[in-house]
mmCIF file of C-alpha atoms in Angstrom:
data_model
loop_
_atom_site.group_PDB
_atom_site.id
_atom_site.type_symbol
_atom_site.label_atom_id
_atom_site.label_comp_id
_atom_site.label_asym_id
_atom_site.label_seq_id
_atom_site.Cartn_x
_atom_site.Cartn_y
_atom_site.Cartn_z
ATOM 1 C CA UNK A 1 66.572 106.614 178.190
ATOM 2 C CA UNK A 2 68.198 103.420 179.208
ATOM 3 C CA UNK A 3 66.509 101.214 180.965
ATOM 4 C CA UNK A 4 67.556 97.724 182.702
ATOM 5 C CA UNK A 5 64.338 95.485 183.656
ATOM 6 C CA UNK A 6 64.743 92.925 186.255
ATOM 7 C CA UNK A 7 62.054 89.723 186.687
ATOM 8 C CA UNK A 8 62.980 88.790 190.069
ATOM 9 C CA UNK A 9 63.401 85.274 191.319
ATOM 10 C CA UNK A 10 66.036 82.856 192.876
ATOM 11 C CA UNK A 11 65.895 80.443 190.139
ATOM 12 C CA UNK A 12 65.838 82.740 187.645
ATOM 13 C CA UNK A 13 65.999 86.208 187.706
ATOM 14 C CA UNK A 14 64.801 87.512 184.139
ATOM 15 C CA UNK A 15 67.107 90.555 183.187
ATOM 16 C CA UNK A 16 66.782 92.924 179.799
ATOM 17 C CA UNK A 17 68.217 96.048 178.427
ATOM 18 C CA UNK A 18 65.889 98.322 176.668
ATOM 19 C CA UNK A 19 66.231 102.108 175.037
ATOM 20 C CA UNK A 20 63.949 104.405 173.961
ATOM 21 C CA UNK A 21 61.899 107.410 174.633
ATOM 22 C CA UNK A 22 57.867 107.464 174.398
ATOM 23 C CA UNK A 23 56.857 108.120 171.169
ATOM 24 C CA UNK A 24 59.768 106.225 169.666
ATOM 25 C CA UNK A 25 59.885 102.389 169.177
ATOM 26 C CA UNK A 26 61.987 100.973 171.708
ATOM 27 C CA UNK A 27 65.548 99.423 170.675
ATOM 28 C CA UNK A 28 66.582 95.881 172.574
ATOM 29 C CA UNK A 29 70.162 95.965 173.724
ATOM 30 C CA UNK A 30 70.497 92.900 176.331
ATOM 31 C CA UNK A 31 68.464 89.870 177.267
ATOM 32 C CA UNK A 32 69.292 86.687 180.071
ATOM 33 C CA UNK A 33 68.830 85.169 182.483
ATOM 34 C CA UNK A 34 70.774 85.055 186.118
ATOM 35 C CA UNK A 35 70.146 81.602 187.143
ATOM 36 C CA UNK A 36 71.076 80.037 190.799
ATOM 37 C CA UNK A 37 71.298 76.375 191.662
ATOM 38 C CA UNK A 38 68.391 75.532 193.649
ATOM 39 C CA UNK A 39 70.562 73.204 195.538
ATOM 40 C CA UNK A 40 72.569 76.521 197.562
ATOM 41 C CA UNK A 41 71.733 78.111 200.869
ATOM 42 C CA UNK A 42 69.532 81.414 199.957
ATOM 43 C CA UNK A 43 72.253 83.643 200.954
ATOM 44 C CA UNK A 44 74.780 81.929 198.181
ATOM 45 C CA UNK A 45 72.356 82.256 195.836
ATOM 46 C CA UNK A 46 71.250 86.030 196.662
ATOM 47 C CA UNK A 47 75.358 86.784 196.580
ATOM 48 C CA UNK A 48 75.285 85.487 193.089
ATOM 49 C CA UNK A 49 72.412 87.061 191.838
ATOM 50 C CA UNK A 50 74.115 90.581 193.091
ATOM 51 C CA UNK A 51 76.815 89.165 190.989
ATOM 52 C CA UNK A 52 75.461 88.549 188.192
ATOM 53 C CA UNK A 53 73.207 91.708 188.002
ATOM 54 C CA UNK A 54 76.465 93.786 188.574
ATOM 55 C CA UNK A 55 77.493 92.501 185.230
ATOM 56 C CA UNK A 56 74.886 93.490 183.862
ATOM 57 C CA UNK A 57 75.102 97.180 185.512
ATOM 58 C CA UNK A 58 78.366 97.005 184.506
ATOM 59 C CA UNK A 59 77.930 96.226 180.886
ATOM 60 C CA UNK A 60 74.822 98.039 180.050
ATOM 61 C CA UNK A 61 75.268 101.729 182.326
ATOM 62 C CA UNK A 62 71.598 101.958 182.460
ATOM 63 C CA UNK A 63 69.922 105.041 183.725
ATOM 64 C CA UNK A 64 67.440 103.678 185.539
ATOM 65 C CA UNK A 65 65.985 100.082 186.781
ATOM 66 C CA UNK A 66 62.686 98.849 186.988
ATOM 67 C CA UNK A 67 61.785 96.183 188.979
ATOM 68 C CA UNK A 68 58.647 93.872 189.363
ATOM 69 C CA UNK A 69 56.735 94.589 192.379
ATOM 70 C CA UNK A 70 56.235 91.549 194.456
ATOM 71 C CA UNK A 71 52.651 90.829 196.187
ATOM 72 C CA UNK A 72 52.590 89.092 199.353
ATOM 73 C CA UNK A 73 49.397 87.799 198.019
ATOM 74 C CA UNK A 74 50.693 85.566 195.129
ATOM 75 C CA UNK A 75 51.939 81.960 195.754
ATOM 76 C CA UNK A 76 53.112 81.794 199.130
ATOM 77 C CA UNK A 77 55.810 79.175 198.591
ATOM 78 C CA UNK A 78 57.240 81.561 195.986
ATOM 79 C CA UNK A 79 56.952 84.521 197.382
ATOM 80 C CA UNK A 80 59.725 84.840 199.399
ATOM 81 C CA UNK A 81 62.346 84.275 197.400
ATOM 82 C CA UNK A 82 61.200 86.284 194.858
ATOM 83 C CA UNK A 83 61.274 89.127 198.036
ATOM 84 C CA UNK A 84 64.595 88.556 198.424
ATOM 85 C CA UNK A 85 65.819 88.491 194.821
ATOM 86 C CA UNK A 86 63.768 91.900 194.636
ATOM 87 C CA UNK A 87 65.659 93.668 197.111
ATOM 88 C CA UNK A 88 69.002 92.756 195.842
ATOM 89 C CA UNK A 89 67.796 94.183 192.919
ATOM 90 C CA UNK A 90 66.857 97.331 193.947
ATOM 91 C CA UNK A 91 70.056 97.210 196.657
ATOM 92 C CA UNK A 92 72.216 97.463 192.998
ATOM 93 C CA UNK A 93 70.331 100.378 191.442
ATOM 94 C CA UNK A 94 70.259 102.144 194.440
ATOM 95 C CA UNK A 95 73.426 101.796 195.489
ATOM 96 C CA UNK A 96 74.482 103.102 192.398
ATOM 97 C CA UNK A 97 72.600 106.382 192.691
ATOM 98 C CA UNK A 98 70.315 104.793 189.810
ATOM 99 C CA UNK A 99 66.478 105.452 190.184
ATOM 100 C CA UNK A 100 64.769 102.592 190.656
ATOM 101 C CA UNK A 101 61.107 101.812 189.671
ATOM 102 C CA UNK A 102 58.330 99.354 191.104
ATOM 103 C CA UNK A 103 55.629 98.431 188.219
ATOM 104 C CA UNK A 104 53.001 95.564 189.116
ATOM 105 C CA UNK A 105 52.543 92.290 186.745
ATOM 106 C CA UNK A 106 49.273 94.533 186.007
ATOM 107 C CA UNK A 107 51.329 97.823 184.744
ATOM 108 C CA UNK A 108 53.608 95.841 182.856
ATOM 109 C CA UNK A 109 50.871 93.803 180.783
ATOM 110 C CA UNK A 110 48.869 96.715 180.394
ATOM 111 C CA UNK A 111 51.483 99.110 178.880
ATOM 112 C CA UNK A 112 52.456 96.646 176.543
ATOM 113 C CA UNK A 113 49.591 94.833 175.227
ATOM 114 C CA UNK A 114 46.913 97.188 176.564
ATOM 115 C CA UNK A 115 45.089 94.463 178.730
ATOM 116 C CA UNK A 116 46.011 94.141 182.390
ATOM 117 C CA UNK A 117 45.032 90.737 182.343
ATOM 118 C CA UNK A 118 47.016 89.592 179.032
ATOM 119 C CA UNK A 119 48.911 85.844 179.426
ATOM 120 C CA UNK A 120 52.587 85.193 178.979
ATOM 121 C CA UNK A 121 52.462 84.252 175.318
ATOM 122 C CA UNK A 122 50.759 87.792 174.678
ATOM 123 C CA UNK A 123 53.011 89.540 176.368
ATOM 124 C CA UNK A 124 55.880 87.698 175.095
ATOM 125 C CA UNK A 125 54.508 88.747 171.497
ATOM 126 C CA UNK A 126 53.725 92.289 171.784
ATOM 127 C CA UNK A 127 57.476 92.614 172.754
ATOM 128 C CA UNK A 128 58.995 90.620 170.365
ATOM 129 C CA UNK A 129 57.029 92.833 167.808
ATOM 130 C CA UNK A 130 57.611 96.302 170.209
ATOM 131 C CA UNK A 131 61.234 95.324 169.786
ATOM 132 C CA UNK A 132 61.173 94.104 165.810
ATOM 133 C CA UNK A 133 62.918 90.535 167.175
ATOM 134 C CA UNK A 134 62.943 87.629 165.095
ATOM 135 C CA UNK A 135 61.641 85.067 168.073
ATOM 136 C CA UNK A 136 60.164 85.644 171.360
ATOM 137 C CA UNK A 137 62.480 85.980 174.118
ATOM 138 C CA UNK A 138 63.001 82.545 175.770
ATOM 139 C CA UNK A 139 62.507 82.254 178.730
ATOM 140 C CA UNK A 140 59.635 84.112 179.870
ATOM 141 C CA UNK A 141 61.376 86.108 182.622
ATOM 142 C CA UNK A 142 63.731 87.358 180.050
ATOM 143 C CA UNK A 143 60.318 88.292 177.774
ATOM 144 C CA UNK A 144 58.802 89.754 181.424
ATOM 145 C CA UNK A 145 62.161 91.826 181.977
ATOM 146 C CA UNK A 146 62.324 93.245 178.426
ATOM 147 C CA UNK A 147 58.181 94.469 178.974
ATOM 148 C CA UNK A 148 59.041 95.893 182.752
ATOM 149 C CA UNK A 149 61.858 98.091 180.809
ATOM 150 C CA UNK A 150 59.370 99.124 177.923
ATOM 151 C CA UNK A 151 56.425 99.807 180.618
ATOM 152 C CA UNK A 152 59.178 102.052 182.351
ATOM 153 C CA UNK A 153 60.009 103.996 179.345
ATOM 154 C CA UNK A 154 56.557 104.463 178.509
ATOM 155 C CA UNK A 155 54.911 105.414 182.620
ATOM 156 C CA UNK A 156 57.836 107.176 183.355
ATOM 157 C CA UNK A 157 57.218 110.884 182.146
ATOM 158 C CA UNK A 158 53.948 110.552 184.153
ATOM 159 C CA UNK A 159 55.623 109.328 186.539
ATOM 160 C CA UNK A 160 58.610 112.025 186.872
ATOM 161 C CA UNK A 161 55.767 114.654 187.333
ATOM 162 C CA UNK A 162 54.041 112.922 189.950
ATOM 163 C CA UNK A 163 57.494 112.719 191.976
ATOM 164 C CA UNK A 164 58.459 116.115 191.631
ATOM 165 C CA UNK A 165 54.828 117.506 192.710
ATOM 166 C CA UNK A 166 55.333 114.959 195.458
ATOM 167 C CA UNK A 167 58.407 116.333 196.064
ATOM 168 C CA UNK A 168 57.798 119.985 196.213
ATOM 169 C CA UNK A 169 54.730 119.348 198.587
ATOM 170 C CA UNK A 170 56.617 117.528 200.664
ATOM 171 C CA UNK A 171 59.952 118.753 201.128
ATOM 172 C CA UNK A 172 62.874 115.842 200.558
ATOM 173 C CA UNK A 173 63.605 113.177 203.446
ATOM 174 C CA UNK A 174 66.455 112.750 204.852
ATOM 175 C CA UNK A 175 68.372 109.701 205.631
ATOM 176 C CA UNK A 176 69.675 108.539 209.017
ATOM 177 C CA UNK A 177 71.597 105.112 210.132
ATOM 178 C CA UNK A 178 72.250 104.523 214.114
ATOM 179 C CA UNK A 179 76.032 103.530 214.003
ATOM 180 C CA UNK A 180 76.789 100.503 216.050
ATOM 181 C CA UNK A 181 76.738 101.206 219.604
ATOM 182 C CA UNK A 182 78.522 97.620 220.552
ATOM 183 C CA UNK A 183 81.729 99.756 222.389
ATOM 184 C CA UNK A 184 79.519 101.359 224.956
ATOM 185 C CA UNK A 185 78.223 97.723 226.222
ATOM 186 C CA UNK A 186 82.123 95.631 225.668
ATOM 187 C CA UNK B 1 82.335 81.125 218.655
ATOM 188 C CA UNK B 2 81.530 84.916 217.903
ATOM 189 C CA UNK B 3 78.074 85.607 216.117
ATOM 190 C CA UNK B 4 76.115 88.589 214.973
ATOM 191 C CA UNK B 5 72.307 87.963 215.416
ATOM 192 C CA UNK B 6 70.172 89.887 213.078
ATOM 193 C CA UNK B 7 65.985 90.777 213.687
ATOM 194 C CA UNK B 8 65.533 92.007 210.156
ATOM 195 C CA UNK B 9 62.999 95.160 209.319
ATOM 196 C CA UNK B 10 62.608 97.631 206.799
ATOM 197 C CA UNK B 11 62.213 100.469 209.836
ATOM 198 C CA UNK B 12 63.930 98.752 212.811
ATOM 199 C CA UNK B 13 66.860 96.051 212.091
ATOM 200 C CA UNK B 14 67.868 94.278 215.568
ATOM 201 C CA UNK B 15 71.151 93.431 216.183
ATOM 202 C CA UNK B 16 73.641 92.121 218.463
ATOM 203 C CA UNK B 17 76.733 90.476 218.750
ATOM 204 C CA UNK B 18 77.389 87.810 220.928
ATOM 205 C CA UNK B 19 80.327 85.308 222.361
ATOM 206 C CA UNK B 20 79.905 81.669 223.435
ATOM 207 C CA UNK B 21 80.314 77.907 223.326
ATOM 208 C CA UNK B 22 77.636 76.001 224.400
ATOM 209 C CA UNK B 23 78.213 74.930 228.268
ATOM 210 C CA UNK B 24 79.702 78.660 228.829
ATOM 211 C CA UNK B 25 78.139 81.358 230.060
ATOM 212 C CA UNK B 26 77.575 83.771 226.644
ATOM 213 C CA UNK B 27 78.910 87.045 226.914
ATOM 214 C CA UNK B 28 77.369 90.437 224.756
ATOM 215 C CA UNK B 29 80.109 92.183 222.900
ATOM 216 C CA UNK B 30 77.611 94.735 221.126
ATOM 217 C CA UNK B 31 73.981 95.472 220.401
ATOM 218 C CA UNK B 32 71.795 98.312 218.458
ATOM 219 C CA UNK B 33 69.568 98.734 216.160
ATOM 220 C CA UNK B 34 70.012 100.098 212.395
ATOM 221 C CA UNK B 35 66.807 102.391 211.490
ATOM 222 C CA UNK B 36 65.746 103.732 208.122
ATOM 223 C CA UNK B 37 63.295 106.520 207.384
ATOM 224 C CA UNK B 38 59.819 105.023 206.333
ATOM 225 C CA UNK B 39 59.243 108.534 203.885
ATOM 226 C CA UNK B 40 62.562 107.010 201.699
ATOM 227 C CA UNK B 41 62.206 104.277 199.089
ATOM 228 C CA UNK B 42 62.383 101.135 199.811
ATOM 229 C CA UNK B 43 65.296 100.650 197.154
ATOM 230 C CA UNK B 44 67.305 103.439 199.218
ATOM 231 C CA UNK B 45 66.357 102.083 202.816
ATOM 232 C CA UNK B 46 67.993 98.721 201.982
ATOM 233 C CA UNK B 47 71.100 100.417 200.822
ATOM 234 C CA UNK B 48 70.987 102.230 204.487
ATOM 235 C CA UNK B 49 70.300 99.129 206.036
ATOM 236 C CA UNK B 50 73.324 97.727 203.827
ATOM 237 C CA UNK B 51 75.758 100.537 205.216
ATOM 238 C CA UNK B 52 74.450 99.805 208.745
ATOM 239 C CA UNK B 53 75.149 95.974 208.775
ATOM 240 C CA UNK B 54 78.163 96.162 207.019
ATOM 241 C CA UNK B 55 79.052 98.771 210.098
ATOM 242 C CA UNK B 56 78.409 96.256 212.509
ATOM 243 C CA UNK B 57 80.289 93.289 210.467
ATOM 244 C CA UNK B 58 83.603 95.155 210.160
ATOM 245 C CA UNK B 59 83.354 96.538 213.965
ATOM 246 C CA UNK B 60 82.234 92.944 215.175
ATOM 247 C CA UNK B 61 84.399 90.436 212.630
ATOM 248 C CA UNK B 62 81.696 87.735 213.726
ATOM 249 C CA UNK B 63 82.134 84.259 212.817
ATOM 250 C CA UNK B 64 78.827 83.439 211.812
ATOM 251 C CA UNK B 65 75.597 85.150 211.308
ATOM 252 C CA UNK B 66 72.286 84.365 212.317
ATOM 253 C CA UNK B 67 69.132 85.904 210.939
ATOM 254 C CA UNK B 68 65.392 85.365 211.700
ATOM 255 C CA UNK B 69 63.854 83.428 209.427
ATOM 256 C CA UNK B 70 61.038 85.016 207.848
ATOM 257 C CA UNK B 71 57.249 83.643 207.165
ATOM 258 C CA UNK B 72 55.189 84.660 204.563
ATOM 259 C CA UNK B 73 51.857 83.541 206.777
ATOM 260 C CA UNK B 74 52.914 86.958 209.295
ATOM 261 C CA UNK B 75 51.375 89.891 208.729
ATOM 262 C CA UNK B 76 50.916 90.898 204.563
ATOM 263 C CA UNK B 77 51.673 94.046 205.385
ATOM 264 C CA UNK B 78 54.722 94.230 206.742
ATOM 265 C CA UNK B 79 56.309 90.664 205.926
ATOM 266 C CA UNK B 80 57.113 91.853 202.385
ATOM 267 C CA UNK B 81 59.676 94.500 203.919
ATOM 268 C CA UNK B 82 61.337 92.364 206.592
ATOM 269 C CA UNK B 83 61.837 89.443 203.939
ATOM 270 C CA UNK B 84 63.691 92.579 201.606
ATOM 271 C CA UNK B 85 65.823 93.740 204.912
ATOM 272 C CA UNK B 86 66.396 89.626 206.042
ATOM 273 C CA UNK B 87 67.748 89.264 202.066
ATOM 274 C CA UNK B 88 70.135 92.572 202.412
ATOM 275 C CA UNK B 89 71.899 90.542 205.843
ATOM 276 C CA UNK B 90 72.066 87.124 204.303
ATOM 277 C CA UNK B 91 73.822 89.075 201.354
ATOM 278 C CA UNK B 92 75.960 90.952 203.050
ATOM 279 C CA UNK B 93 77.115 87.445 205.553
ATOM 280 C CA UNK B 94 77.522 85.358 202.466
ATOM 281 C CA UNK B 95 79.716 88.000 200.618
ATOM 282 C CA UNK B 96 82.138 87.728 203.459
ATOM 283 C CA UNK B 97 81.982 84.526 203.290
ATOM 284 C CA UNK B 98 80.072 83.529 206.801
ATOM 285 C CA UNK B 99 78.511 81.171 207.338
ATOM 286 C CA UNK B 100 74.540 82.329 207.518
ATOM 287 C CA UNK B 101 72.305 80.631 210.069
ATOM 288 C CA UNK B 102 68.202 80.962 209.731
ATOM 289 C CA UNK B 103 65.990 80.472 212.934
ATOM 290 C CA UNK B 104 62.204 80.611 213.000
ATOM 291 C CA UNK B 105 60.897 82.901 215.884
ATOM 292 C CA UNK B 106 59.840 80.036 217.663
ATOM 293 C CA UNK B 107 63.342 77.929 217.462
ATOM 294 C CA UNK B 108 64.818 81.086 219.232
ATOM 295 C CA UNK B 109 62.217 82.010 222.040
ATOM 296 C CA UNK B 110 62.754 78.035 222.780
ATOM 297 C CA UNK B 111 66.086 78.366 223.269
ATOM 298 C CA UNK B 112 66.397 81.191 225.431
ATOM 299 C CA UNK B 113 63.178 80.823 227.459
ATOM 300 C CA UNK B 114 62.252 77.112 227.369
ATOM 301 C CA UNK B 115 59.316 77.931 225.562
ATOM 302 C CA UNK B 116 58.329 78.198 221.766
ATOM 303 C CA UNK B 117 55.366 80.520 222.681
ATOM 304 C CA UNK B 118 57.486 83.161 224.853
ATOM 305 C CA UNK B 119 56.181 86.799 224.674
ATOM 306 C CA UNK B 120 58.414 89.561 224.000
ATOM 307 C CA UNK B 121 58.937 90.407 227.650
ATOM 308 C CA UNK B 122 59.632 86.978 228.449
ATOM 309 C CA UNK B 123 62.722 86.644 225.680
ATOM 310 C CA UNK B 124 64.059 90.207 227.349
ATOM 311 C CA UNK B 125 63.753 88.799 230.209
ATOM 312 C CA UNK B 126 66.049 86.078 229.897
ATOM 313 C CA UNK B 127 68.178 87.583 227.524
ATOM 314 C CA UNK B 128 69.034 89.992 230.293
ATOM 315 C CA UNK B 129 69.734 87.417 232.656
ATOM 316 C CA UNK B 130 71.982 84.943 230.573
ATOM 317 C CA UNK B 131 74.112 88.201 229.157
ATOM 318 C CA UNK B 132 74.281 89.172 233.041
ATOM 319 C CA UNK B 133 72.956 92.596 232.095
ATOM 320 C CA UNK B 134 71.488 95.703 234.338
ATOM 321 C CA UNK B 135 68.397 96.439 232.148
ATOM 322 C CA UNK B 136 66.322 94.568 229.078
ATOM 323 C CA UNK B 137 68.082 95.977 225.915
ATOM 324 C CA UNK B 138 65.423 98.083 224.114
ATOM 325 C CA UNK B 139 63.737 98.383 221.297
ATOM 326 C CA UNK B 140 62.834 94.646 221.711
ATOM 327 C CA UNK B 141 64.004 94.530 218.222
ATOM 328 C CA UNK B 142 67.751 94.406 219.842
ATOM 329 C CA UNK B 143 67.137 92.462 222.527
ATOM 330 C CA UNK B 144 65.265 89.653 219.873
ATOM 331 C CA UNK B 145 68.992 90.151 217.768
ATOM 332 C CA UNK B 146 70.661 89.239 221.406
ATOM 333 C CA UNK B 147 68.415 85.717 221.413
ATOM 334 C CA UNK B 148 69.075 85.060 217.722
ATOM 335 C CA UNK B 149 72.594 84.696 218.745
ATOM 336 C CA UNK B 150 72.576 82.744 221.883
ATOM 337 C CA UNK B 151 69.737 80.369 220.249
ATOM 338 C CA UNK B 152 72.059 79.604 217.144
ATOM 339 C CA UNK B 153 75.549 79.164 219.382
ATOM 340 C CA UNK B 154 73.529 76.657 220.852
ATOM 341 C CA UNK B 155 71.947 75.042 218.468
ATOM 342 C CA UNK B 156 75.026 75.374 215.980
ATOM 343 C CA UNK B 157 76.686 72.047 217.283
ATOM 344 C CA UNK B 158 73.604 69.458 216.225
ATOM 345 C CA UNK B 159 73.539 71.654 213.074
ATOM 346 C CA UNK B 160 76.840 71.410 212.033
ATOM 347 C CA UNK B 161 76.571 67.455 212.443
ATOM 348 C CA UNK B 162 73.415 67.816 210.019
ATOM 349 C CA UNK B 163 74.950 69.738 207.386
ATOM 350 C CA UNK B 164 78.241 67.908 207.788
ATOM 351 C CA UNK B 165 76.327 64.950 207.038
ATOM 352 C CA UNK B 166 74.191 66.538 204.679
ATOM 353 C CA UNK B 167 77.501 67.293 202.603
ATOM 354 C CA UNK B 168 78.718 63.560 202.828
ATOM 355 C CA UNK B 169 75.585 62.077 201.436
ATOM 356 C CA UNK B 170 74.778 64.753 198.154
ATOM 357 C CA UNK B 171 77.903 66.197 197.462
ATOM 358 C CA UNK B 172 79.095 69.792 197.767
ATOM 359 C CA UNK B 173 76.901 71.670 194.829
ATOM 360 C CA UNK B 174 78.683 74.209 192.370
ATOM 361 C CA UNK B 175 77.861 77.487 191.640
ATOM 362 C CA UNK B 176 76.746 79.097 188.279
ATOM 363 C CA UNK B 177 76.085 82.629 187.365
ATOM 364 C CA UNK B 178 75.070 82.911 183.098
ATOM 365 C CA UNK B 179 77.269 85.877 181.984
ATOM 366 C CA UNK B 180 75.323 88.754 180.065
ATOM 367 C CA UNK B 181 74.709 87.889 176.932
ATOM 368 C CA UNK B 182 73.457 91.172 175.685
ATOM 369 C CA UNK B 183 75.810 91.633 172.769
ATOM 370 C CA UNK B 184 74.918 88.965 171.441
ATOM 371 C CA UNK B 185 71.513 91.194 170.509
ATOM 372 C CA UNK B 186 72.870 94.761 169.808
#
């Protein structure tokens, strides 16, 4: 399994590619950083963090994406953008047909280092060891991305069975989009 | 000056297209409302509302596009979704190239009504009478996308001065995307 993490963010939006299936140590194939001038209008800077994660789509053919999920409750200054970065994101995956995954900060440190409430520098250890690298991954959101793809790997079969019960007791939604109704009113 | 105003929402996104200069009476080419199931994803709802705006945009060929700005002190509950939906219409403006205009709920109930602390009916209201139409457009979603537009064709002309100026005293920034650099690590 193929997975491509994503740290959001408008500065920098932490990106990895990880493979592996549970049971197996995981196997690093990609790690960055898509940066945008702080300087740009937020919609420049959300177009070219759609570009730069397309690359990455395009490069990597992952089978799935897993995104951080963003709390309204964390730094409210922050929060937004990182919103916004998150839903381009996911817009990608989506739009590719790829799955796409929400873990919290809490998942992610907890699958790799086994404590929810583990620091940066732990978690940037546990997966430079998970991934038998020679040096953490600089910067952190790369190191974050690389642990949202592991966590992924690792919650996922759980997580497969809890959407197909889900599914089967539910029946599957369907989709609907009102087309624009402008002519009626020109 | 032709521009598409968007009320962004994971469930409901306003819109409406409207024609003007300021000093003119503004005229309503279009307006509607693109809706997304709330039992889908959120990853495959933005994709929807994607499909939906980019509807409108190649029906509409706006000139500009003006979207509300989005506060993170609104309600935690649903502010997280509207900020994702608000980041999907910036994206797809700026990938076209438009020019994308934020204005806070307040700037726009101003504009329209006189009055920064307008209520919902209020902003119908006068939307109705300045587009010269027979009823309120409803949901108020699409009749908030109406005054979105109106408020930022007239309040484009003292912003264009600002950013003009703006430009003149930093400098047009540049742009920069880092390229994957995940072969670096296979």
């Amino acid at each position: 399994m193929r997975v491509l993490g994503v740290d959001p963010g408008l500065t920098r939006c932490g990106v990895g590619v990880v493979e592996g299936v549970v049971g197996r140590p995981p196997t690093m194939l990609g790690v960055g950083v898509v940066r945008t001038p702080a300087e740009l209008d937020v919609a420049e800077r959300l177009v070219l963090i759609e570009r730069g994660l397309e690359e990455w789509l395009d490069a990597h053919r992952p089978e799935s994406v897993a995104v951080e999920r963003v709390f309204s409750q964390h730094n409210v200054r922050t929060v937004m953008g990182t919103a916004q970065a998150s839903a381009v994101a996911m817009l990608c995956a989506a739009r590719r047909g790829l799955p796409v995954a929400l873990h919290t900060p809490s998942e992610v440190k907890a699958a790799v280092t086994g404590s929810g409430q583990a620091d940066k520098a732990q978690v940037g250890a546990m997966v430079t060891r998970l991934l038998r690298l020679s040096a953490p991954p600089r910067p952190a959101d790369a190191a974050d991305a690389l642990a949202l793809a592991i966590c992924h790997i690792w919650r996922s079969p759980a997580q497969r069975r809890f959407a197909a019960a889900r599914a089967r007791a539910a029946g599957r939604p369907s989709t609907a989009v009102t087309p624009p109704k402008g002519s009626a009113h020109t």
